[in-house]
Short mmCIF file of C-alpha atoms in Angstrom, two decimals:
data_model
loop_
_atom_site.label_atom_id
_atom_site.label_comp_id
_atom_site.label_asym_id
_atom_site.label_seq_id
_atom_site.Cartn_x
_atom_site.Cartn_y
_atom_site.Cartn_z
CA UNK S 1307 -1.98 59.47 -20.31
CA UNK S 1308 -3.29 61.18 -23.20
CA UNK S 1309 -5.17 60.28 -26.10
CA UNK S 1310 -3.38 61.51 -29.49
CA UNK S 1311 -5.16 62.78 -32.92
CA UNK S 1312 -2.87 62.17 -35.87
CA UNK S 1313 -2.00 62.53 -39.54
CA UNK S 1314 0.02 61.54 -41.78
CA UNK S 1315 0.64 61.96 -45.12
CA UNK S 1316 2.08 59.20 -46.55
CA UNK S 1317 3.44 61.04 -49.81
CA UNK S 1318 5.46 58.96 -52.54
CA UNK S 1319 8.77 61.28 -52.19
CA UNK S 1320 8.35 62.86 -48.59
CA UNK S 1321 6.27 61.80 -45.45
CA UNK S 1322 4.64 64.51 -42.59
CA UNK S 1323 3.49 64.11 -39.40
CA UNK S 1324 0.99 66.22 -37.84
CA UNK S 1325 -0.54 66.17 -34.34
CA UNK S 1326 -2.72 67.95 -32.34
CA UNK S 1327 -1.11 68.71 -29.48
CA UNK S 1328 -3.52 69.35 -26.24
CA UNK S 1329 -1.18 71.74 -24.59
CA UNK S 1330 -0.70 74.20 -27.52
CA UNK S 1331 -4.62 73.68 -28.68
CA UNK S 1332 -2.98 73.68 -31.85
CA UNK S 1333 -1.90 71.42 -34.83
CA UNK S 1334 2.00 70.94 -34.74
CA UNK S 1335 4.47 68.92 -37.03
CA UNK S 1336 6.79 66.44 -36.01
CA UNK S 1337 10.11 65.71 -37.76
CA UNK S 1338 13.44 64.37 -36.71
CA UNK S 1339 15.33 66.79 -38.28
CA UNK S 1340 13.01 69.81 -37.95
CA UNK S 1341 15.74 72.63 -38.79
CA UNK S 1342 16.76 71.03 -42.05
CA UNK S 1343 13.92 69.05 -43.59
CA UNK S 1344 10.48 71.35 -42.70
CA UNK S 1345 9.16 68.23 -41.92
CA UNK S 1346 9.76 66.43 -44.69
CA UNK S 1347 10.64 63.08 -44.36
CA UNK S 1348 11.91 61.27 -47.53
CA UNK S 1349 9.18 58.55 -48.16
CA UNK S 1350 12.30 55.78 -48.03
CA UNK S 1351 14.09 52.41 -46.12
CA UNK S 1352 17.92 51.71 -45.93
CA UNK S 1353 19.10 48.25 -44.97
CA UNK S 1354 22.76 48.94 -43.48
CA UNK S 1355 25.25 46.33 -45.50
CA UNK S 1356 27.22 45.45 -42.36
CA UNK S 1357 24.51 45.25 -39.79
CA UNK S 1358 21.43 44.37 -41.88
CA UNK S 1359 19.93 47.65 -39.75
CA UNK S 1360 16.37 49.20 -41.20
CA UNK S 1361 17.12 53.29 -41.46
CA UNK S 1362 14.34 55.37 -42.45
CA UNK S 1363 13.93 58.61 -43.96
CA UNK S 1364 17.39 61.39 -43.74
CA UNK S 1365 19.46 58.49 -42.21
CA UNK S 1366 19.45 56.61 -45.56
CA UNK S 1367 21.90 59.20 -47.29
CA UNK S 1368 24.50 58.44 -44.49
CA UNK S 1369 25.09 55.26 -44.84
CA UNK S 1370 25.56 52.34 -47.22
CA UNK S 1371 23.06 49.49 -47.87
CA UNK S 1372 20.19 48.74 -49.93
CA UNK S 1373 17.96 51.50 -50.49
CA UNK S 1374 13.87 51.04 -51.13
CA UNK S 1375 12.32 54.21 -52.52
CA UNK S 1376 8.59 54.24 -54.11
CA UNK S 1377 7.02 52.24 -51.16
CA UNK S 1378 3.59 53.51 -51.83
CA UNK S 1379 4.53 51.84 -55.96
CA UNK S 1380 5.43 48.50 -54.23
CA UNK S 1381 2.44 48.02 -52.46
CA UNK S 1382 0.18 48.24 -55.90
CA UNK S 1383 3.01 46.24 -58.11
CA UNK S 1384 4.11 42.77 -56.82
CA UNK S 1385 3.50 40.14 -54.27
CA UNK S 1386 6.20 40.47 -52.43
CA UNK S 1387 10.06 42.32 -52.44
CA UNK S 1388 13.29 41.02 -51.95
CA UNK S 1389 15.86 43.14 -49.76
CA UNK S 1390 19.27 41.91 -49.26
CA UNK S 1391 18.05 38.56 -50.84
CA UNK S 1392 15.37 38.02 -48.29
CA UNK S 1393 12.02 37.89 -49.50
CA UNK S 1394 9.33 39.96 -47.57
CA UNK S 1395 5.43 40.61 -48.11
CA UNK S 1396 5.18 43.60 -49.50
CA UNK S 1397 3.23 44.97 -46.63
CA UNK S 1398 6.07 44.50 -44.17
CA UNK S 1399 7.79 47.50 -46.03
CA UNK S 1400 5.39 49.65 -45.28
CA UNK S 1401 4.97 48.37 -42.01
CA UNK S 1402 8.24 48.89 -40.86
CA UNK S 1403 7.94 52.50 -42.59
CA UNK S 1404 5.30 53.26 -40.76
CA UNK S 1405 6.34 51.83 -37.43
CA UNK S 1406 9.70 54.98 -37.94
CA UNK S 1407 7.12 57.03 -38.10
CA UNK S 1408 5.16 56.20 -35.17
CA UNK S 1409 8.53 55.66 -32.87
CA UNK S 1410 8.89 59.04 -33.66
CA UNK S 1411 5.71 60.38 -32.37
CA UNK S 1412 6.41 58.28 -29.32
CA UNK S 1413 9.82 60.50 -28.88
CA UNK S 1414 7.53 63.41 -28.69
CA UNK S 1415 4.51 62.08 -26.70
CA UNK S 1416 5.46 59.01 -24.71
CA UNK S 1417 2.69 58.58 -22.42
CA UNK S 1418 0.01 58.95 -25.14
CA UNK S 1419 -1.91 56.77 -27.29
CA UNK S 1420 -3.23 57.02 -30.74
CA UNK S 1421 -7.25 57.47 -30.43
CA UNK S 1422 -7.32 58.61 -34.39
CA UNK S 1423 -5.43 58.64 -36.75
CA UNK S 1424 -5.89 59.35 -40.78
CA UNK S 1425 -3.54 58.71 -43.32
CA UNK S 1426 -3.44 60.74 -46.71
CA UNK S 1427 -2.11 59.51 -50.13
CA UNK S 1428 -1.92 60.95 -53.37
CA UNK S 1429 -4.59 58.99 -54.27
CA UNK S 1430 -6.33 55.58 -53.01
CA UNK S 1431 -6.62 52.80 -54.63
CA UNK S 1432 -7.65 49.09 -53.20
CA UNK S 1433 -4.04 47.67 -52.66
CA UNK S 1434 -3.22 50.85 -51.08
CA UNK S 1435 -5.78 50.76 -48.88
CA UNK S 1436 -5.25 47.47 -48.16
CA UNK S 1437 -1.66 47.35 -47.62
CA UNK S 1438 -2.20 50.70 -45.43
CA UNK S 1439 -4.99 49.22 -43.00
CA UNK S 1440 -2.86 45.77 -42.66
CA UNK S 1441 0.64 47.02 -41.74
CA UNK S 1442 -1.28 49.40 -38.64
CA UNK S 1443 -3.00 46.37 -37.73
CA UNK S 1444 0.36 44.31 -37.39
CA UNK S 1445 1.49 47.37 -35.34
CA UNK S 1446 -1.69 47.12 -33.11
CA UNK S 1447 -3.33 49.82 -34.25
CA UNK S 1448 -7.21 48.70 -35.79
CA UNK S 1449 -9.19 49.80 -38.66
CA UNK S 1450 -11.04 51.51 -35.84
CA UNK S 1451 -8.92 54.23 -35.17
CA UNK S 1452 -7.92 54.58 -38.86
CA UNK S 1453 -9.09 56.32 -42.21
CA UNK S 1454 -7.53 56.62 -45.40
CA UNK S 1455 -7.79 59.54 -47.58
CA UNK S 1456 -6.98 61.16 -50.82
CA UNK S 1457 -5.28 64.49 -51.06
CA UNK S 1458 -8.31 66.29 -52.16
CA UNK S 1459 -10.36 64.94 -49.05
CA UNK S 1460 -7.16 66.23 -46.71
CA UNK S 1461 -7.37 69.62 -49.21
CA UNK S 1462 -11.23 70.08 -48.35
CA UNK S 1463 -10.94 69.24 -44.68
CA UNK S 1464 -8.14 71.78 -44.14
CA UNK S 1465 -10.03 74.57 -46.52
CA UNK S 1466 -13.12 73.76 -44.62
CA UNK S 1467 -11.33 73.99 -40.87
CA UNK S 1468 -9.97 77.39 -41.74
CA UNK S 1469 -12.25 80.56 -40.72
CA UNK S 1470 -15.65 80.98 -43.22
CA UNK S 1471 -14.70 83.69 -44.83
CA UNK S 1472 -11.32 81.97 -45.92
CA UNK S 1473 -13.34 79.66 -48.10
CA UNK S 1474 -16.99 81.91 -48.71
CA UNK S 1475 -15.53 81.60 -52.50
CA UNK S 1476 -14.05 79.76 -53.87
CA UNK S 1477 -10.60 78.35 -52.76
CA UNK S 1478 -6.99 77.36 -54.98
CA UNK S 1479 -4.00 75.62 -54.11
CA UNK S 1480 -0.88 75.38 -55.88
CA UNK S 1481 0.98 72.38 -55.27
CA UNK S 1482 4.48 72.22 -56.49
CA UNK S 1483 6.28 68.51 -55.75
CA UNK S 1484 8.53 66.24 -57.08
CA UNK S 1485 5.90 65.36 -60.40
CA UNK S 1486 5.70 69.49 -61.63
CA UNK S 1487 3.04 71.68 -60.61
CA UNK S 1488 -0.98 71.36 -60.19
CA UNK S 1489 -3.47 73.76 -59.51
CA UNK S 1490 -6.55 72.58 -57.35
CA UNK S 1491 -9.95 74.66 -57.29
CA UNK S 1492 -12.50 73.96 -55.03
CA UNK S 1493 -16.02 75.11 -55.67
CA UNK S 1494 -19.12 74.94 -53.90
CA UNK S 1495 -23.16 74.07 -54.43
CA UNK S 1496 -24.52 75.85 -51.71
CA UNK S 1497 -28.12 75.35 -52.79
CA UNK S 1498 -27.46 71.57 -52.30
CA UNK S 1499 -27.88 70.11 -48.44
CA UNK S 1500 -25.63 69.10 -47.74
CA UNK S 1501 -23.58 71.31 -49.96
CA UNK S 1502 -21.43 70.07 -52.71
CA UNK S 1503 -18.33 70.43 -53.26
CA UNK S 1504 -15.62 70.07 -56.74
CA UNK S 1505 -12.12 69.76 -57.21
CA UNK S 1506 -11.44 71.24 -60.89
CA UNK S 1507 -7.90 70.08 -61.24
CA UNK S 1508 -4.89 71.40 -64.12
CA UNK S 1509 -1.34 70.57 -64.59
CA UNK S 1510 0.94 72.38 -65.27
CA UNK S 1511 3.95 69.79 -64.66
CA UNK S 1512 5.77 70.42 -68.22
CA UNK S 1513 5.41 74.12 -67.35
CA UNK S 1514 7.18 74.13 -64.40
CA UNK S 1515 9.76 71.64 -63.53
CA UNK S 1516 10.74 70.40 -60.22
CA UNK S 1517 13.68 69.31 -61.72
CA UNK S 1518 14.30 73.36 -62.47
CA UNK S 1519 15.47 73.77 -59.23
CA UNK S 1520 18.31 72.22 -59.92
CA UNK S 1521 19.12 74.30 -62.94
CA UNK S 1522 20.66 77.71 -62.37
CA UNK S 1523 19.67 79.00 -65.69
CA UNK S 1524 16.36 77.78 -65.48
CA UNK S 1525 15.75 78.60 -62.11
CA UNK S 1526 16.31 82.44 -62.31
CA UNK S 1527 12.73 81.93 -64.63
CA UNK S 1528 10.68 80.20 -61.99
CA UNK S 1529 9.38 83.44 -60.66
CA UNK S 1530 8.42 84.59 -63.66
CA UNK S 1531 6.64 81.37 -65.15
CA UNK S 1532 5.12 80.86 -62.29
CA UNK S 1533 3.56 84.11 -61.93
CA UNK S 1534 2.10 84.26 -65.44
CA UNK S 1535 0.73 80.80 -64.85
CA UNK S 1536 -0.89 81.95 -61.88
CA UNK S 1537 -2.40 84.93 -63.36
CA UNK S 1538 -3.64 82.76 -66.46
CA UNK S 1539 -5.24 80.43 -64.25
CA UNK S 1540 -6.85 83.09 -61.73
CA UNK S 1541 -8.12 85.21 -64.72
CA UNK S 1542 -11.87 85.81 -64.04
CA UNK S 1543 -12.15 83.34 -61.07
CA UNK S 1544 -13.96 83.98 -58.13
CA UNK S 1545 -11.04 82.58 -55.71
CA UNK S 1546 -10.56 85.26 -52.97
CA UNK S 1547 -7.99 82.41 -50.72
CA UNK S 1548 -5.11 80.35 -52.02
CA UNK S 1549 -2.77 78.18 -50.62
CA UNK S 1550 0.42 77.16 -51.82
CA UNK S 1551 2.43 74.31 -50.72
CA UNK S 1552 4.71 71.41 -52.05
CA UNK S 1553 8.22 70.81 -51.77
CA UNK S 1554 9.04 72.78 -55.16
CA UNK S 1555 8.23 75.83 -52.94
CA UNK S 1556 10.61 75.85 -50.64
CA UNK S 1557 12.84 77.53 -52.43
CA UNK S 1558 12.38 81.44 -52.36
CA UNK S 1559 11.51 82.09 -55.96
CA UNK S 1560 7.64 82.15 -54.71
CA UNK S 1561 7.79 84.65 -52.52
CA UNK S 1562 8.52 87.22 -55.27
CA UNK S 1563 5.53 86.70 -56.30
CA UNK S 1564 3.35 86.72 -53.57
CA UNK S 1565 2.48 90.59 -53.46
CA UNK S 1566 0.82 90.30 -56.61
CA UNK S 1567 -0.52 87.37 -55.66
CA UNK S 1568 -2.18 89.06 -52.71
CA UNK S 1569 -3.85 91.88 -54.57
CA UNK S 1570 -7.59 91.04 -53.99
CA UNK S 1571 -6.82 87.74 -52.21
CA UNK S 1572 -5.81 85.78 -49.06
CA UNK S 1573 -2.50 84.11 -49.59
CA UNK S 1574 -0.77 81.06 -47.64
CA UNK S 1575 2.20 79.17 -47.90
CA UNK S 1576 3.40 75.95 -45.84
CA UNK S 1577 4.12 72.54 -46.80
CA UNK S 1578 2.57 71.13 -44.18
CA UNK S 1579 -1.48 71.27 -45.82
CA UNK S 1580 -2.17 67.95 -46.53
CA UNK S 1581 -0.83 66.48 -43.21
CA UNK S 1582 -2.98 69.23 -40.93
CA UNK S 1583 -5.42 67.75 -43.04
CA UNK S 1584 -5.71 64.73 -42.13
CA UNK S 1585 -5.02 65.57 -38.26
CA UNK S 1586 -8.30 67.93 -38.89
CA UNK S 1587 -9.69 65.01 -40.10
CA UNK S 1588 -8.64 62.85 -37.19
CA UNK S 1589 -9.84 65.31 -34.83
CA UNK S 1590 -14.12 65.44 -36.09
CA UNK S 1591 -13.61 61.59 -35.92
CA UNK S 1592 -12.70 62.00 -32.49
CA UNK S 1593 -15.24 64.95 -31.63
CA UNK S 1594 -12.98 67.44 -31.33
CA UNK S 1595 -13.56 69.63 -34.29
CA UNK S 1596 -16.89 70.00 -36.17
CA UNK S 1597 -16.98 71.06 -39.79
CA UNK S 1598 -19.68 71.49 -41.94
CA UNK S 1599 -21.45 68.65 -43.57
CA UNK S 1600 -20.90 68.45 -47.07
CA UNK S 1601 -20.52 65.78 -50.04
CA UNK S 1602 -17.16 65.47 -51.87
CA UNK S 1603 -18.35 65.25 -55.88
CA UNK S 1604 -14.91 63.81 -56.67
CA UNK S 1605 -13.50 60.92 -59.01
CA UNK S 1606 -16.11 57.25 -58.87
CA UNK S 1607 -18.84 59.68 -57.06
CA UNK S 1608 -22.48 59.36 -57.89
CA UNK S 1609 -24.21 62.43 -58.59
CA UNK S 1610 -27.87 61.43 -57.86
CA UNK S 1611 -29.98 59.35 -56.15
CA UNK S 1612 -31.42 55.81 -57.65
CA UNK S 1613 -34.62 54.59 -55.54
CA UNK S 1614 -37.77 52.77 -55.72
CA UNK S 1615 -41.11 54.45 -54.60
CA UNK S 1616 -43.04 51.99 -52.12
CA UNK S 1617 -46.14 51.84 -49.89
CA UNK S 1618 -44.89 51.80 -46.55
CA UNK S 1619 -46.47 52.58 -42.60
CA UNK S 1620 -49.87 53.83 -44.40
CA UNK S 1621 -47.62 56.57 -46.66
CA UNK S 1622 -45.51 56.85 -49.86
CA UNK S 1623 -42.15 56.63 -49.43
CA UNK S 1624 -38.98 55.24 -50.94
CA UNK S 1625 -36.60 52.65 -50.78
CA UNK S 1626 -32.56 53.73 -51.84
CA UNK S 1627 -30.59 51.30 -54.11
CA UNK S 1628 -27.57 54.25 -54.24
CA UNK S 1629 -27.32 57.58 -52.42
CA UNK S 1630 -26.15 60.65 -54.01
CA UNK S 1631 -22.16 61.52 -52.88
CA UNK S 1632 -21.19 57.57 -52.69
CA UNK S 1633 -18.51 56.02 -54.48
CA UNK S 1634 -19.81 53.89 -57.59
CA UNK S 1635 -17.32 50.94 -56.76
CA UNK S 1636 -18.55 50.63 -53.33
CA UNK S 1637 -22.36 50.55 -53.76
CA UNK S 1638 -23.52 47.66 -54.36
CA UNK S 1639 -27.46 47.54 -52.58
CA UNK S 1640 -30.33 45.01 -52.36
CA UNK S 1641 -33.73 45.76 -51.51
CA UNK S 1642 -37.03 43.17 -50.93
CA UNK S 1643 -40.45 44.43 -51.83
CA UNK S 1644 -43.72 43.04 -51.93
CA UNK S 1645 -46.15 43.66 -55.22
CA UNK S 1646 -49.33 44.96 -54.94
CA UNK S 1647 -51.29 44.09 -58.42
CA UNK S 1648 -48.58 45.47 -60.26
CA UNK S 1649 -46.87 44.13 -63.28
CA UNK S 1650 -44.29 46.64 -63.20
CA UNK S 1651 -41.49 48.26 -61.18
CA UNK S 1652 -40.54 51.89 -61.09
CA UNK S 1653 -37.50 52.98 -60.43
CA UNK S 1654 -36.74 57.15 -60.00
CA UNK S 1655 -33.68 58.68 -60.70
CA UNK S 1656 -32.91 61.57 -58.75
CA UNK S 1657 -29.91 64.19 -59.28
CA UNK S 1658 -30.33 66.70 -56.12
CA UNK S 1659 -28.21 69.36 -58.51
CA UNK S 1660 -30.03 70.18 -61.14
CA UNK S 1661 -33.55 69.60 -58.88
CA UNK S 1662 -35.01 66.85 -61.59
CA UNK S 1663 -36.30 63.47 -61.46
CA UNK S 1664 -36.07 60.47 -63.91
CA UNK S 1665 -38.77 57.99 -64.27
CA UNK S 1666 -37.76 54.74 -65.27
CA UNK S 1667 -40.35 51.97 -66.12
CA UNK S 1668 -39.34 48.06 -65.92
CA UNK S 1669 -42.17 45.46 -67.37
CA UNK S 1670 -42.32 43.14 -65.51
CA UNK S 1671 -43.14 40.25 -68.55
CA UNK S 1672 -44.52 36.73 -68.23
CA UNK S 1673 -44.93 37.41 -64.24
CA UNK S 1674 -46.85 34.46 -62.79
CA UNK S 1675 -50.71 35.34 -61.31
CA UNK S 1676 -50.69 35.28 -57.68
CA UNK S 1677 -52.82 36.89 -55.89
CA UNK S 1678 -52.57 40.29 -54.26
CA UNK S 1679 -49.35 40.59 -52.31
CA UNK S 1680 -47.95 37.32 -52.57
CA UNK S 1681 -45.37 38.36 -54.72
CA UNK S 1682 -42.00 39.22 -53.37
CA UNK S 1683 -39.08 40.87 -55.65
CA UNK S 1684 -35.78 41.17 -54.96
CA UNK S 1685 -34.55 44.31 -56.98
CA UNK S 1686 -30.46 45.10 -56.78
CA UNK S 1687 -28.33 47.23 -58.19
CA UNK S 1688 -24.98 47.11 -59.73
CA UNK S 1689 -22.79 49.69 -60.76
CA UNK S 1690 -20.83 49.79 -64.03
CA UNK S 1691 -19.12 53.73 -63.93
CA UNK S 1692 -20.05 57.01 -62.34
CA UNK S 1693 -23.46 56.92 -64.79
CA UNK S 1694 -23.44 53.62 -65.79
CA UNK S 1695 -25.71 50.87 -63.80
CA UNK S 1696 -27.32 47.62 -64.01
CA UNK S 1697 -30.76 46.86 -62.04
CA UNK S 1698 -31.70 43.13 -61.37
CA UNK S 1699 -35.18 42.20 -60.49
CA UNK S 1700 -35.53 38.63 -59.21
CA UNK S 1701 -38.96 36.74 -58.89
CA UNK S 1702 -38.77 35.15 -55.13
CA UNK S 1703 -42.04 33.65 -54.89
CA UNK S 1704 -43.91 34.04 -51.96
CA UNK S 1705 -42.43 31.09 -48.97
CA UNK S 1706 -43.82 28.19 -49.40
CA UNK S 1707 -47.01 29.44 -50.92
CA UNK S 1708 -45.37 29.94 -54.10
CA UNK S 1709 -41.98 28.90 -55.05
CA UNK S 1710 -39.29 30.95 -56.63
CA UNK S 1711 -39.59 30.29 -60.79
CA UNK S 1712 -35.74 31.87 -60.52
CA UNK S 1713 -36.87 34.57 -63.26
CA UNK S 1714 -34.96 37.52 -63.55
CA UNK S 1715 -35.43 40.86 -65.41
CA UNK S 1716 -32.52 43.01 -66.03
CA UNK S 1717 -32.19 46.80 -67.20
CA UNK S 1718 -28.67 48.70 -68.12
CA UNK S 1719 -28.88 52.32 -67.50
CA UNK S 1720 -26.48 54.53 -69.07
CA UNK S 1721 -26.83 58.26 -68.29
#
């Protein structure tokens, strides 16, 4: 019995599989149709009219029944769905999703079971999350084993997997689905431990069409516009690797223009980037892989460091209320310190990138006299945005020396 690394990217048109399989030492994708589909697996449930059957994925075009597309939208709209005028939580239709999709590694690899596994999405969100972490739960697999992440964290993981001098510069992808085409750049801070890395993002979706593909007369241009698009966007950037994926590029209008592409560059093309991913991903949870430490500057991250200087073990030293890469909606810290004569509190703002500090000075007004250190504070912060915060300082006497007056002193910090 073996223990299985997997991801899966959980897309809102098409679903992949990816696994590391021990045998091959190598990532592989799973699919049950793997000469038609590439290993895309339409993102959609069938309920069979005549025997009430759940169908997932190609089987849904062959027969009848009620069809349920745009899972991953039902899981952030609505309490609950009706199918075939039964009501169901909406996390029991992505459980039973998901539970297709993990049958179908079980085809592959019956003997093994699941020691990681990550899941990618467009992009997270709380219900998502949620809805995600509950329905593998139900099917016995814990938050333990699991992670959810966006497609930028699966884009970085499988850039930063690849050989160094794939991504010594910086690194594109073009990503042509169902919604149009976007262009992803990463970049890199290499001065900053642990480096930091940017997604600058474009789209381009009313520039090319999926829905093109379709179209003879418009598809004889795809080459073409997509070429001068690329050219437009690579004009004067250091990008020396791109990757191009998405189910847009299946078709074989790409390839045309992949030579000139190439010129000065490292080019790649699958549609299976976001799923490796995630298995990559799965795989330094597990120990298996190691990649370099770095901190994702991405959408809700904090670019520098809030703390307050303290006396501590006969040296200076701090005490964090938010670290520098976190996400503003999760940090949400509370620290105790004990005043020594003071009548103020300072709090330093620290951004790591541009190497500066920020002294900021809170009065502490009307403070009762106590004597020396017998007065405890309880300072928290609260975030608002990405440069937006609140600190709280809270008067908490000193035990039953001194009771707490309750006062408070409060400070909104907008960067």
């Amino acid at each position: 019995m073996g223990s299985l690394l997997l991801g899966i990217d959980l897309g809102k048109y098409h679903s992949q599989i990816s696994v590391y399989d021990e045998k091959k030492k190598d990532l592989v994708s799973i699919s049950p149709y793997p000469l038609e589909d590439e290993g895309l697996i339409p993102t959609v449930l069938l309920v069979t009219k005549d025997k009430k059957q759940w169908l997932y994925g190609h089987e849904c075009s062959k027969f009848d029944g009620e069809r349920i597309e745009h899972i991953l939208d039902i899981m952030e709209n609505g309490e609950n769905f009706t199918v075939c005028g039964v009501d169901f939580a909406k996390e029991v239709i992505l459980e039973k999703y998901l539970k297709k999709l993990l049958l179908l590694v079980r085809t592959h690899y019956p003997s093994d079971t699941i020691a990681k596994m990550v899941v990618t999405v467009e992009k997270k969100s709380e219900l998502i999350e949620e809805a995600v972490y509950l329905s593998l739960e139900k099917l016995g697999i814990g938050k333990d084993r699991v992670l959810l992440q966006s497609y930028e964290e699966s884009y970085i993981t499988y850039a930063l997997s690849q050989k160094k001098e794939l991504w010594f510069s910086d690194v594109g992808l073009f990503d042509f689905n169902e919604k149009g085409l976007y262009y992803k750049q990463l970049s890199f801070n290499r001065e900053n431990k642990p480096m930091a890395l940017y997604v600058i993002k474009k789209d381009y979706s009313e520039s090319l069409r999926y829905e093109w593909l379709e179209n003879r007369m418009e598809k004889e241009k795809l080459s073409y516009i997509f070429l001068n698009l690329a050219k437009e966007i690579l004009h004067k950037q250091n990008v020396t690797t791109i990757y191009i994926t998405g189910a847009g590029f299946r078709d074989s209008f790409a390839e045309k223009v992949l030579p000139e592409l190439c010129v000065g560059r490292r080019v790649f093309m699958g549609h299976n980037l976001y799923a490796h991913g995630a298995c990559y991903k799965a795989m330094e949870l597990a120990g298996r892989k190691k990649i370099e430490p770095y901190v994702f500057m991405g959408e809700d991250i904090i670019s520098y460091n809030v703390y307050v200087p303290v006396y501590r073990n006969a040296g200076e030293g701090y005490a964090e209320l938010s670290q520098f890469g976190m996400s503003w909606k999760e940090c949400r810290r509370e620290i105790e310190v004990i005043l020594d004569n003071e009548e103020e509190v300072r709090i330093v703002i620290n951004n790591p990138l541009k190497k500066e500090d920020k002294m900021l000075i809170m009065p502490l007004e009307r403070l009762p006299k106590r004597p020396e250190r017998m007065t405890r504070l309880s300072i928290s912060i609260e975030f608002l945005g990405e440069d937006e915060f609140v600190i709280r300082i809270k008067d908490m006497g000193f035990g039953s020396f001194y009771k707490s007056p309750s006062r408070i002193w409060e400070k909104r910090v907008k960067l």
